[in-house]
CSV table of C-alpha atoms in Angstrom, one decimal:
chain,number,residue,atom,x,y,z
A,11,UNK,CA,-228.7,113.0,-63.8
A,12,UNK,CA,-228.3,110.3,-61.3
A,13,UNK,CA,-225.3,107.8,-61.3
A,14,UNK,CA,-226.0,104.0,-60.9
A,15,UNK,CA,-225.5,102.7,-57.4
A,16,UNK,CA,-223.2,99.7,-57.2
A,17,UNK,CA,-223.8,97.4,-54.2
A,18,UNK,CA,-220.9,95.9,-52.2
A,19,UNK,CA,-221.8,92.4,-53.3
A,20,UNK,CA,-221.6,93.3,-57.0
A,21,UNK,CA,-218.3,95.1,-56.5
A,22,UNK,CA,-216.7,92.1,-54.8
A,23,UNK,CA,-217.9,89.7,-57.6
A,24,UNK,CA,-216.4,92.1,-60.2
A,25,UNK,CA,-213.1,92.1,-58.3
A,26,UNK,CA,-213.0,88.3,-58.1
A,27,UNK,CA,-213.8,88.0,-61.8
A,28,UNK,CA,-211.0,90.4,-62.6
A,29,UNK,CA,-208.5,88.7,-60.4
A,30,UNK,CA,-209.4,85.3,-61.9
A,31,UNK,CA,-209.1,86.7,-65.4
A,32,UNK,CA,-205.7,88.3,-64.6
A,33,UNK,CA,-204.2,85.2,-62.9
A,34,UNK,CA,-200.9,84.0,-64.4
A,35,UNK,CA,-201.1,80.7,-66.2
A,36,UNK,CA,-197.9,78.9,-66.9
A,37,UNK,CA,-197.1,78.0,-70.5
A,38,UNK,CA,-195.8,74.8,-71.9
A,39,UNK,CA,-192.2,75.6,-71.3
A,40,UNK,CA,-192.9,76.6,-67.7
A,41,UNK,CA,-194.8,73.4,-67.1
A,42,UNK,CA,-192.0,71.4,-68.7
A,43,UNK,CA,-189.4,73.0,-66.4
A,44,UNK,CA,-191.6,72.4,-63.4
A,45,UNK,CA,-192.0,68.7,-64.3
A,46,UNK,CA,-188.3,68.3,-64.9
A,47,UNK,CA,-187.7,69.9,-61.5
A,48,UNK,CA,-190.1,67.5,-59.8
A,49,UNK,CA,-188.4,64.5,-61.6
A,50,UNK,CA,-184.9,65.7,-60.6
A,51,UNK,CA,-186.0,66.2,-57.0
A,52,UNK,CA,-187.5,62.7,-56.9
A,53,UNK,CA,-184.5,61.1,-58.4
A,54,UNK,CA,-182.2,62.9,-55.9
A,55,UNK,CA,-184.4,61.7,-53.0
A,56,UNK,CA,-184.4,58.1,-54.3
A,57,UNK,CA,-180.6,58.2,-54.7
A,58,UNK,CA,-180.1,59.6,-51.1
A,59,UNK,CA,-182.5,56.9,-49.8
A,60,UNK,CA,-180.6,54.2,-51.5
A,61,UNK,CA,-177.4,55.5,-50.0
A,62,UNK,CA,-178.9,55.6,-46.5
A,63,UNK,CA,-180.3,52.1,-47.0
A,64,UNK,CA,-176.9,50.7,-47.9
A,65,UNK,CA,-175.3,52.3,-44.9
A,66,UNK,CA,-178.0,51.1,-42.6
A,67,UNK,CA,-177.9,47.6,-44.0
A,68,UNK,CA,-174.1,47.5,-43.5
A,69,UNK,CA,-174.3,48.7,-39.9
A,70,UNK,CA,-177.2,46.4,-39.1
A,71,UNK,CA,-175.3,43.4,-40.5
A,72,UNK,CA,-172.1,44.3,-38.5
A,73,UNK,CA,-174.1,44.8,-35.4
A,74,UNK,CA,-176.1,41.6,-35.7
A,75,UNK,CA,-173.0,39.5,-36.5
A,76,UNK,CA,-170.3,41.3,-34.6
A,77,UNK,CA,-171.9,42.1,-31.3
A,78,UNK,CA,-172.3,38.4,-30.5
A,79,UNK,CA,-168.6,37.9,-30.3
A,80,UNK,CA,-167.8,41.2,-28.6
A,81,UNK,CA,-166.7,40.4,-25.0
A,82,UNK,CA,-163.9,41.1,-22.6
A,83,UNK,CA,-162.1,38.0,-23.7
A,84,UNK,CA,-162.1,39.2,-27.3
A,85,UNK,CA,-160.5,42.5,-26.3
A,86,UNK,CA,-158.1,41.0,-23.7
A,87,UNK,CA,-156.8,37.8,-25.3
A,88,UNK,CA,-154.5,37.5,-28.2
A,89,UNK,CA,-155.2,35.6,-31.4
A,90,UNK,CA,-154.9,31.9,-31.1
A,91,UNK,CA,-155.6,28.6,-32.8
A,92,UNK,CA,-159.2,27.5,-33.6
A,93,UNK,CA,-161.2,26.6,-30.5
A,94,UNK,CA,-158.7,28.1,-28.0
A,95,UNK,CA,-160.9,31.1,-27.1
A,96,UNK,CA,-158.5,33.6,-28.6
A,97,UNK,CA,-159.3,37.3,-29.1
A,98,UNK,CA,-158.0,40.3,-31.0
A,99,UNK,CA,-155.9,42.1,-28.4
A,100,UNK,CA,-152.6,41.8,-30.3
A,101,UNK,CA,-154.4,43.0,-33.5
A,102,UNK,CA,-155.9,46.0,-31.7
A,103,UNK,CA,-152.5,46.9,-30.2
A,104,UNK,CA,-150.7,46.5,-33.5
A,105,UNK,CA,-153.3,48.6,-35.4
A,106,UNK,CA,-152.9,51.4,-32.8
A,107,UNK,CA,-149.1,51.3,-32.9
A,108,UNK,CA,-148.8,51.3,-36.6
A,109,UNK,CA,-151.5,53.9,-37.2
A,110,UNK,CA,-150.2,56.2,-34.5
A,111,UNK,CA,-146.6,56.0,-35.8
A,112,UNK,CA,-147.8,56.6,-39.3
A,113,UNK,CA,-149.7,59.7,-38.2
A,114,UNK,CA,-146.6,61.0,-36.3
A,115,UNK,CA,-144.6,60.6,-39.5
A,116,UNK,CA,-147.2,61.9,-42.0
A,117,UNK,CA,-148.7,64.9,-40.0
A,118,UNK,CA,-145.6,67.1,-39.6
A,119,UNK,CA,-144.3,66.4,-43.2
A,120,UNK,CA,-147.8,67.0,-44.6
A,121,UNK,CA,-148.3,70.2,-42.6
A,122,UNK,CA,-144.9,71.7,-43.7
A,123,UNK,CA,-145.5,70.7,-47.3
A,124,UNK,CA,-149.0,72.2,-47.3
A,125,UNK,CA,-147.7,75.4,-45.8
A,126,UNK,CA,-145.0,75.6,-48.5
A,127,UNK,CA,-147.5,75.1,-51.3
A,128,UNK,CA,-149.9,77.7,-49.9
A,129,UNK,CA,-147.5,80.4,-48.8
A,130,UNK,CA,-144.5,80.0,-51.0
A,131,UNK,CA,-145.6,77.9,-54.0
A,132,UNK,CA,-147.8,80.5,-55.7
A,133,UNK,CA,-148.1,80.8,-59.5
A,134,UNK,CA,-144.9,80.5,-61.5
A,135,UNK,CA,-143.2,78.2,-59.0
A,136,UNK,CA,-142.5,75.1,-61.1
A,137,UNK,CA,-141.2,73.1,-58.1
A,138,UNK,CA,-144.4,73.7,-56.2
A,139,UNK,CA,-146.4,72.7,-59.3
A,140,UNK,CA,-144.5,69.4,-59.4
A,141,UNK,CA,-145.0,68.7,-55.7
A,142,UNK,CA,-148.8,69.5,-56.1
A,143,UNK,CA,-149.0,67.1,-59.1
A,144,UNK,CA,-147.2,64.3,-57.2
A,145,UNK,CA,-149.5,64.8,-54.2
A,146,UNK,CA,-152.6,64.5,-56.5
A,147,UNK,CA,-151.1,61.4,-58.1
A,148,UNK,CA,-150.4,59.8,-54.7
A,149,UNK,CA,-153.9,60.6,-53.5
A,150,UNK,CA,-155.5,58.6,-56.4
A,151,UNK,CA,-152.9,55.8,-56.4
A,152,UNK,CA,-154.2,52.3,-55.3
A,153,UNK,CA,-153.1,51.3,-51.9
A,154,UNK,CA,-151.7,48.0,-53.0
A,155,UNK,CA,-149.2,49.8,-55.2
A,156,UNK,CA,-148.0,51.7,-52.1
A,157,UNK,CA,-147.6,48.5,-50.3
A,158,UNK,CA,-145.5,47.0,-53.1
A,159,UNK,CA,-143.3,50.1,-53.2
A,160,UNK,CA,-142.6,49.9,-49.5
A,161,UNK,CA,-142.1,46.2,-49.8
A,162,UNK,CA,-139.3,46.8,-52.3
A,163,UNK,CA,-137.9,49.7,-50.2
A,164,UNK,CA,-138.0,48.4,-46.7
A,165,UNK,CA,-138.8,44.7,-46.6
A,166,UNK,CA,-136.7,43.2,-49.3
A,167,UNK,CA,-133.4,44.9,-48.3
A,168,UNK,CA,-133.8,43.9,-44.6
A,169,UNK,CA,-135.1,40.4,-45.4
A,170,UNK,CA,-138.1,40.4,-43.1
A,171,UNK,CA,-141.5,42.1,-42.5
A,172,UNK,CA,-141.9,44.7,-39.8
A,173,UNK,CA,-144.4,47.0,-38.2
A,174,UNK,CA,-142.3,50.0,-39.1
A,175,UNK,CA,-142.6,49.3,-42.8
A,176,UNK,CA,-146.4,49.0,-42.3
A,177,UNK,CA,-146.4,52.3,-40.6
A,178,UNK,CA,-144.4,53.9,-43.4
A,179,UNK,CA,-146.9,52.5,-46.0
A,180,UNK,CA,-149.8,54.0,-44.1
A,181,UNK,CA,-147.9,57.3,-43.8
A,182,UNK,CA,-147.4,57.5,-47.5
A,183,UNK,CA,-151.2,56.9,-48.0
A,184,UNK,CA,-152.1,59.7,-45.5
A,185,UNK,CA,-149.5,62.2,-46.6
A,186,UNK,CA,-151.1,63.6,-49.8
A,187,UNK,CA,-154.5,64.0,-48.1
A,188,UNK,CA,-152.9,66.1,-45.3
A,189,UNK,CA,-150.9,68.1,-47.8
A,190,UNK,CA,-153.8,69.1,-50.0
A,191,UNK,CA,-156.1,69.8,-47.1
A,192,UNK,CA,-153.6,72.0,-45.4
A,193,UNK,CA,-152.9,73.9,-48.6
A,194,UNK,CA,-156.7,74.4,-49.3
A,195,UNK,CA,-157.4,75.6,-45.8
A,196,UNK,CA,-154.5,78.1,-45.7
A,197,UNK,CA,-155.6,79.5,-49.0
A,198,UNK,CA,-159.0,80.4,-47.5
A,199,UNK,CA,-157.3,82.7,-44.9
A,200,UNK,CA,-157.8,86.3,-46.2
A,201,UNK,CA,-154.7,88.1,-47.6
A,202,UNK,CA,-155.6,91.1,-45.4
A,203,UNK,CA,-154.7,89.1,-42.3
A,204,UNK,CA,-151.2,88.4,-43.6
A,205,UNK,CA,-150.8,92.1,-44.5
A,206,UNK,CA,-151.9,93.1,-41.0
A,207,UNK,CA,-149.4,90.8,-39.4
A,208,UNK,CA,-146.6,92.2,-41.7
A,209,UNK,CA,-147.7,95.7,-40.9
A,210,UNK,CA,-147.2,95.1,-37.2
A,211,UNK,CA,-143.6,94.1,-37.9
A,212,UNK,CA,-144.0,90.3,-37.5
A,213,UNK,CA,-141.7,88.0,-39.6
A,214,UNK,CA,-143.2,85.9,-42.3
A,215,UNK,CA,-142.8,82.7,-40.4
A,216,UNK,CA,-144.5,84.2,-37.4
A,217,UNK,CA,-147.4,85.4,-39.5
A,218,UNK,CA,-147.8,81.9,-41.0
A,219,UNK,CA,-147.7,80.1,-37.6
A,220,UNK,CA,-149.5,82.6,-35.4
A,221,UNK,CA,-152.1,83.9,-37.8
A,222,UNK,CA,-152.7,81.8,-40.8
A,223,UNK,CA,-152.2,78.4,-39.3
A,224,UNK,CA,-154.2,79.3,-36.2
A,225,UNK,CA,-157.1,80.6,-38.3
A,226,UNK,CA,-157.1,77.4,-40.4
A,227,UNK,CA,-156.5,75.0,-37.5
A,228,UNK,CA,-160.0,73.4,-37.7
A,229,UNK,CA,-159.8,72.6,-41.3
A,230,UNK,CA,-156.3,71.3,-40.9
A,231,UNK,CA,-157.4,69.1,-38.0
A,232,UNK,CA,-160.2,67.8,-40.1
A,233,UNK,CA,-157.8,66.7,-42.8
A,234,UNK,CA,-155.6,64.9,-40.3
A,235,UNK,CA,-158.6,63.1,-38.9
A,236,UNK,CA,-159.7,62.1,-42.4
A,237,UNK,CA,-156.2,60.7,-43.1
A,238,UNK,CA,-156.4,58.8,-39.8
A,239,UNK,CA,-159.7,57.3,-40.8
A,240,UNK,CA,-158.3,56.2,-44.2
A,241,UNK,CA,-155.3,54.5,-42.5
A,242,UNK,CA,-157.4,52.7,-40.0
A,243,UNK,CA,-159.1,50.5,-42.6
A,244,UNK,CA,-156.3,49.7,-45.0
A,245,UNK,CA,-155.4,46.1,-45.6
A,246,UNK,CA,-153.5,45.8,-48.8
A,247,UNK,CA,-150.4,47.8,-47.8
A,248,UNK,CA,-150.0,45.8,-44.6
A,249,UNK,CA,-150.1,42.5,-46.4
A,250,UNK,CA,-146.8,43.4,-48.0
A,251,UNK,CA,-145.2,45.2,-45.1
A,252,UNK,CA,-146.2,44.1,-41.6
A,253,UNK,CA,-147.7,40.7,-42.7
A,254,UNK,CA,-149.3,39.9,-39.3
A,255,UNK,CA,-148.4,38.1,-36.1
A,256,UNK,CA,-150.3,35.6,-33.9
A,257,UNK,CA,-148.5,36.7,-30.7
A,258,UNK,CA,-148.6,40.0,-28.7
A,259,UNK,CA,-145.7,42.0,-30.0
A,260,UNK,CA,-144.8,45.7,-29.7
A,261,UNK,CA,-141.5,45.4,-31.5
A,262,UNK,CA,-141.8,47.6,-34.6
A,263,UNK,CA,-138.8,45.8,-36.3
A,264,UNK,CA,-140.7,42.5,-36.4
A,265,UNK,CA,-143.9,41.3,-38.1
A,266,UNK,CA,-146.9,42.9,-36.3
A,267,UNK,CA,-150.6,42.0,-36.2
A,268,UNK,CA,-153.4,44.4,-37.1
A,269,UNK,CA,-157.2,44.4,-37.3
A,270,UNK,CA,-157.5,44.6,-41.1
A,271,UNK,CA,-155.0,41.7,-41.5
A,272,UNK,CA,-156.9,39.6,-38.8
A,273,UNK,CA,-160.2,40.2,-40.6
A,274,UNK,CA,-158.6,39.2,-43.9
A,275,UNK,CA,-157.2,36.0,-42.4
A,276,UNK,CA,-160.3,35.0,-40.4
A,277,UNK,CA,-163.1,35.9,-42.8
A,278,UNK,CA,-162.4,33.0,-45.2
A,279,UNK,CA,-161.7,30.4,-42.5
A,280,UNK,CA,-163.7,27.3,-42.1
A,281,UNK,CA,-163.8,27.6,-38.3
A,282,UNK,CA,-166.8,29.3,-36.7
A,283,UNK,CA,-164.9,31.0,-33.9
A,284,UNK,CA,-162.5,32.6,-36.4
A,285,UNK,CA,-165.3,33.8,-38.6
A,286,UNK,CA,-167.0,35.3,-35.6
A,287,UNK,CA,-163.7,37.1,-34.7
A,288,UNK,CA,-163.6,38.5,-38.2
A,289,UNK,CA,-167.1,40.0,-37.8
A,290,UNK,CA,-166.2,41.4,-34.4
A,291,UNK,CA,-163.0,42.9,-35.8
A,292,UNK,CA,-164.9,44.4,-38.8
A,293,UNK,CA,-167.3,46.0,-36.3
A,294,UNK,CA,-164.5,47.5,-34.3
A,295,UNK,CA,-162.8,48.9,-37.4
A,296,UNK,CA,-166.1,50.3,-38.8
A,297,UNK,CA,-167.1,52.0,-35.6
A,298,UNK,CA,-163.6,53.4,-35.1
A,299,UNK,CA,-163.7,55.0,-38.6
A,300,UNK,CA,-167.3,56.1,-38.0
A,301,UNK,CA,-166.3,57.8,-34.7
A,302,UNK,CA,-163.5,59.7,-36.5
A,303,UNK,CA,-165.9,60.9,-39.2
A,304,UNK,CA,-168.5,62.0,-36.6
A,305,UNK,CA,-165.7,63.9,-34.8
A,306,UNK,CA,-164.8,65.6,-38.1
A,307,UNK,CA,-168.4,66.6,-38.8
A,308,UNK,CA,-168.9,68.0,-35.3
A,309,UNK,CA,-165.5,69.9,-35.3
A,310,UNK,CA,-166.3,71.4,-38.8
A,311,UNK,CA,-169.7,72.7,-37.5
A,312,UNK,CA,-168.2,74.4,-34.4
């Protein structure tokens, strides 16, 4: 009895038919999930595009309006009356002095407080919980309230505005951000590293400084830079503390100019040269903050 001979062509057609009949076809629920995934992806792309469009439009407006007034005279001359060809030199110097002094005050205190909360303020420490709660409240507090507080604390008793009170207000704004960032970064350090340092006979403070803080230095530096970026663009606290100054002054006990205050004063003026200086000052502040954020991104990657 002979068996039927199957040709290669007929076998391939049978395999193709079998594969087509065995192909998985999604049901209604699977199609619904797939459509929802497409919709969510599209909405996310649109939202990201809108965010980029807003950022690009802001940068384009600042570049088109601010670059016109950016010159050596703007950077070298102090603020002056309308039509005098004044610049922003005293405002730039005042911003650098106040921001630098605020960072010198906030960074050490924030680092020590963050170390205490991470290494000594574990669960069950009510004082550490209170400090952590206060830091969170300060982080979300409006900056104008901080300015009013420093105004009552340092301006009213002495009877005059000062660059030092402005630096203190900026330091209060930066302090909670440094505290929480330092604590979070130190908590990411493995416990085994602390145990290894203790096993070698190192004191606890030596383990914290030489092992934990060194391992978390990039994250801690990122928090300090972010705090610096926040201080650089604040206006409301300085209105109640340093007030502003039309002359070049480096005396921290007297009223002091700053770029945010200069922008606030010049933006609503009826003089074209003052409005142009406001746009140029906004460009300088924006690119300073943008440069700090780019530095933070690059340091976090490496």
